[in-house]
Amino acid sequence: MKKLLILSALVLSASALSSSAFAADLRCTVGGDSQIGDCDAMIWGKRTAPASFKVENTVKPVSQYLWQSPSVCKTKTTYNCSFTATAMATYTGSVLVLYTDGTYESLTGTLRYEDGR
């Protein structure tokens, strides 16, 4: 019985590791700074800056992208959403990635920058 429990635990942990290793990423970019998940940058003297959220590293064919936020992205159905960010504001990017095999993945990230005021 102990061997069966240990084997089950190993199989579960291995499957959890393998599924997370193939998860898609949400990249945020503001100004020249680009990171996976969360962006926090300093752009001296700029009250607005170009910004974007972009889905990367999908491992299966995608059927559709459903953006929940930021609000300027809600009408988008592509893997990326570009907009103009305002200094000192925090933007949350949230997208539901629907795969052709019927599975889905929810991705979130934040973007914020300061202008040195």
PDB file of C-alpha atoms in Angstrom, residues 11-103:
ATOM      1  CA  VAL A  11       3.059  10.422 -10.934  1.00  0.00           C
ATOM      2  CA  LEU A  12       0.919  13.361  -9.776  1.00  0.00           C
ATOM      3  CA  SER A  13       3.904  15.602  -9.076  1.00  0.00           C
ATOM      4  CA  ALA A  14       5.513  14.699 -12.412  1.00  0.00           C
ATOM      5  CA  SER A  15       2.322  15.512 -14.318  1.00  0.00           C
ATOM      6  CA  ALA A  16       1.965  18.816 -12.458  1.00  0.00           C
ATOM      7  CA  LEU A  17       5.533  19.761 -13.332  1.00  0.00           C
ATOM      8  CA  SER A  18       5.168  18.806 -16.978  1.00  0.00           C
ATOM      9  CA  SER A  19       1.908  20.713 -17.457  1.00  0.00           C
ATOM     10  CA  SER A  20       3.256  23.897 -15.874  1.00  0.00           C
ATOM     11  CA  ALA A  21       6.422  23.696 -17.957  1.00  0.00           C
ATOM     12  CA  PHE A  22       4.320  24.081 -21.102  1.00  0.00           C
ATOM     13  CA  ALA A  23       2.070  26.925 -19.929  1.00  0.00           C
ATOM     14  CA  ALA A  24       1.703  30.025 -22.094  1.00  0.00           C
ATOM     15  CA  ASP A  25       3.057  33.372 -20.866  1.00  0.00           C
ATOM     16  CA  LEU A  26       1.663  36.883 -20.819  1.00  0.00           C
ATOM     17  CA  ARG A  27       4.393  39.394 -21.679  1.00  0.00           C
ATOM     18  CA  CYS A  28       3.959  43.037 -20.788  1.00  0.00           C
ATOM     19  CA  THR A  29       5.892  45.853 -22.395  1.00  0.00           C
ATOM     20  CA  VAL A  30       6.032  49.528 -21.428  1.00  0.00           C
ATOM     21  CA  GLY A  31       8.498  51.933 -22.989  1.00  0.00           C
ATOM     22  CA  GLY A  32      11.513  49.721 -23.662  1.00  0.00           C
ATOM     23  CA  ASP A  33      10.968  47.409 -20.681  1.00  0.00           C
ATOM     24  CA  SER A  34       9.532  43.960 -21.439  1.00  0.00           C
ATOM     25  CA  GLN A  35       8.949  41.136 -18.959  1.00  0.00           C
ATOM     26  CA  ILE A  36       6.847  38.050 -18.404  1.00  0.00           C
ATOM     27  CA  GLY A  37       3.989  38.610 -15.959  1.00  0.00           C
ATOM     28  CA  ASP A  38       4.621  41.971 -14.325  1.00  0.00           C
ATOM     29  CA  CYS A  39       6.230  45.175 -15.629  1.00  0.00           C
ATOM     30  CA  ASP A  40       7.302  48.032 -13.413  1.00  0.00           C
ATOM     31  CA  ALA A  41       9.396  50.684 -15.139  1.00  0.00           C
ATOM     32  CA  MET A  42      10.686  54.230 -14.861  1.00  0.00           C
ATOM     33  CA  ILE A  43      10.354  56.465 -17.933  1.00  0.00           C
ATOM     34  CA  TRP A  44      11.614  59.902 -16.939  1.00  0.00           C
ATOM     35  CA  GLY A  45       9.426  62.837 -17.967  1.00  0.00           C
ATOM     36  CA  LYS A  46       6.889  60.844 -19.998  1.00  0.00           C
ATOM     37  CA  ARG A  47       3.258  61.166 -18.870  1.00  0.00           C
ATOM     38  CA  THR A  48       2.172  58.573 -21.460  1.00  0.00           C
ATOM     39  CA  ALA A  49       4.019  55.673 -23.060  1.00  0.00           C
ATOM     40  CA  PRO A  50       3.318  52.894 -25.556  1.00  0.00           C
ATOM     41  CA  ALA A  51       2.396  49.661 -23.791  1.00  0.00           C
ATOM     42  CA  SER A  52       1.174  46.173 -24.629  1.00  0.00           C
ATOM     43  CA  PHE A  53       0.248  42.743 -23.348  1.00  0.00           C
ATOM     44  CA  LYS A  54       1.133  39.769 -25.566  1.00  0.00           C
ATOM     45  CA  VAL A  55       0.481  36.021 -25.268  1.00  0.00           C
ATOM     46  CA  GLU A  56       3.612  33.949 -25.912  1.00  0.00           C
ATOM     47  CA  ASN A  57       4.723  30.312 -25.798  1.00  0.00           C
ATOM     48  CA  THR A  58       1.440  28.593 -26.560  1.00  0.00           C
ATOM     49  CA  VAL A  59       2.129  24.914 -27.188  1.00  0.00           C
ATOM     50  CA  LYS A  60      -1.149  23.991 -28.860  1.00  0.00           C
ATOM     51  CA  PRO A  61      -3.148  25.536 -31.688  1.00  0.00           C
ATOM     52  CA  VAL A  62      -5.246  28.455 -30.425  1.00  0.00           C
ATOM     53  CA  SER A  63      -8.898  28.838 -31.322  1.00  0.00           C
ATOM     54  CA  GLN A  64      -9.497  32.266 -29.792  1.00  0.00           C
ATOM     55  CA  TYR A  65      -8.171  34.917 -27.397  1.00  0.00           C
ATOM     56  CA  LEU A  66     -10.744  36.523 -25.092  1.00  0.00           C
ATOM     57  CA  TRP A  67      -9.379  39.648 -23.400  1.00  0.00           C
ATOM     58  CA  GLN A  68     -11.041  40.629 -20.123  1.00  0.00           C
ATOM     59  CA  SER A  69      -8.768  43.576 -19.248  1.00  0.00           C
ATOM     60  CA  PRO A  70      -7.561  46.226 -19.629  1.00  0.00           C
ATOM     61  CA  SER A  71     -10.785  47.685 -20.983  1.00  0.00           C
ATOM     62  CA  VAL A  72      -9.120  48.878 -24.217  1.00  0.00           C
ATOM     63  CA  CYS A  73      -8.342  45.215 -25.008  1.00  0.00           C
ATOM     64  CA  LYS A  74     -11.854  43.799 -24.579  1.00  0.00           C
ATOM     65  CA  THR A  75     -12.655  44.083 -28.288  1.00  0.00           C
ATOM     66  CA  LYS A  76      -9.398  42.378 -29.366  1.00  0.00           C
ATOM     67  CA  THR A  77      -9.299  38.764 -30.516  1.00  0.00           C
ATOM     68  CA  THR A  78      -5.601  38.559 -31.389  1.00  0.00           C
ATOM     69  CA  TYR A  79      -2.649  37.379 -29.272  1.00  0.00           C
ATOM     70  CA  ASN A  80      -1.601  40.944 -28.438  1.00  0.00           C
ATOM     71  CA  CYS A  81      -3.128  44.220 -27.333  1.00  0.00           C
ATOM     72  CA  SER A  82      -1.359  47.570 -27.625  1.00  0.00           C
ATOM     73  CA  PHE A  83      -2.461  50.776 -25.929  1.00  0.00           C
ATOM     74  CA  THR A  84      -1.186  54.029 -24.443  1.00  0.00           C
ATOM     75  CA  ALA A  85      -0.401  53.793 -20.733  1.00  0.00           C
ATOM     76  CA  THR A  86      -0.498  56.748 -18.361  1.00  0.00           C
ATOM     77  CA  ALA A  87       2.189  57.255 -15.726  1.00  0.00           C
ATOM     78  CA  MET A  88       1.363  56.189 -12.164  1.00  0.00           C
ATOM     79  CA  ALA A  89      -1.585  54.011 -13.274  1.00  0.00           C
ATOM     80  CA  THR A  90      -1.634  50.229 -12.880  1.00  0.00           C
ATOM     81  CA  TYR A  91      -3.028  48.134 -15.731  1.00  0.00           C
ATOM     82  CA  THR A  92      -4.029  44.506 -15.310  1.00  0.00           C
ATOM     83  CA  GLY A  93      -3.877  42.321 -18.388  1.00  0.00           C
ATOM     84  CA  SER A  94      -6.186  39.329 -18.348  1.00  0.00           C
ATOM     85  CA  VAL A  95      -6.821  37.005 -21.276  1.00  0.00           C
ATOM     86  CA  LEU A  96      -8.501  33.636 -21.687  1.00  0.00           C
ATOM     87  CA  VAL A  97      -6.741  31.501 -24.306  1.00  0.00           C
ATOM     88  CA  LEU A  98      -9.091  28.953 -25.901  1.00  0.00           C
ATOM     89  CA  TYR A  99      -7.336  26.041 -27.585  1.00  0.00           C
ATOM     90  CA  THR A 100      -8.712  24.054 -30.514  1.00  0.00           C
ATOM     91  CA  ASP A 101      -8.738  20.847 -28.427  1.00  0.00           C
ATOM     92  CA  GLY A 102     -11.344  22.350 -26.046  1.00  0.00           C
ATOM     93  CA  THR A 103      -8.956  23.256 -23.229  1.00  0.00           C
TER      94      THR A 103
END
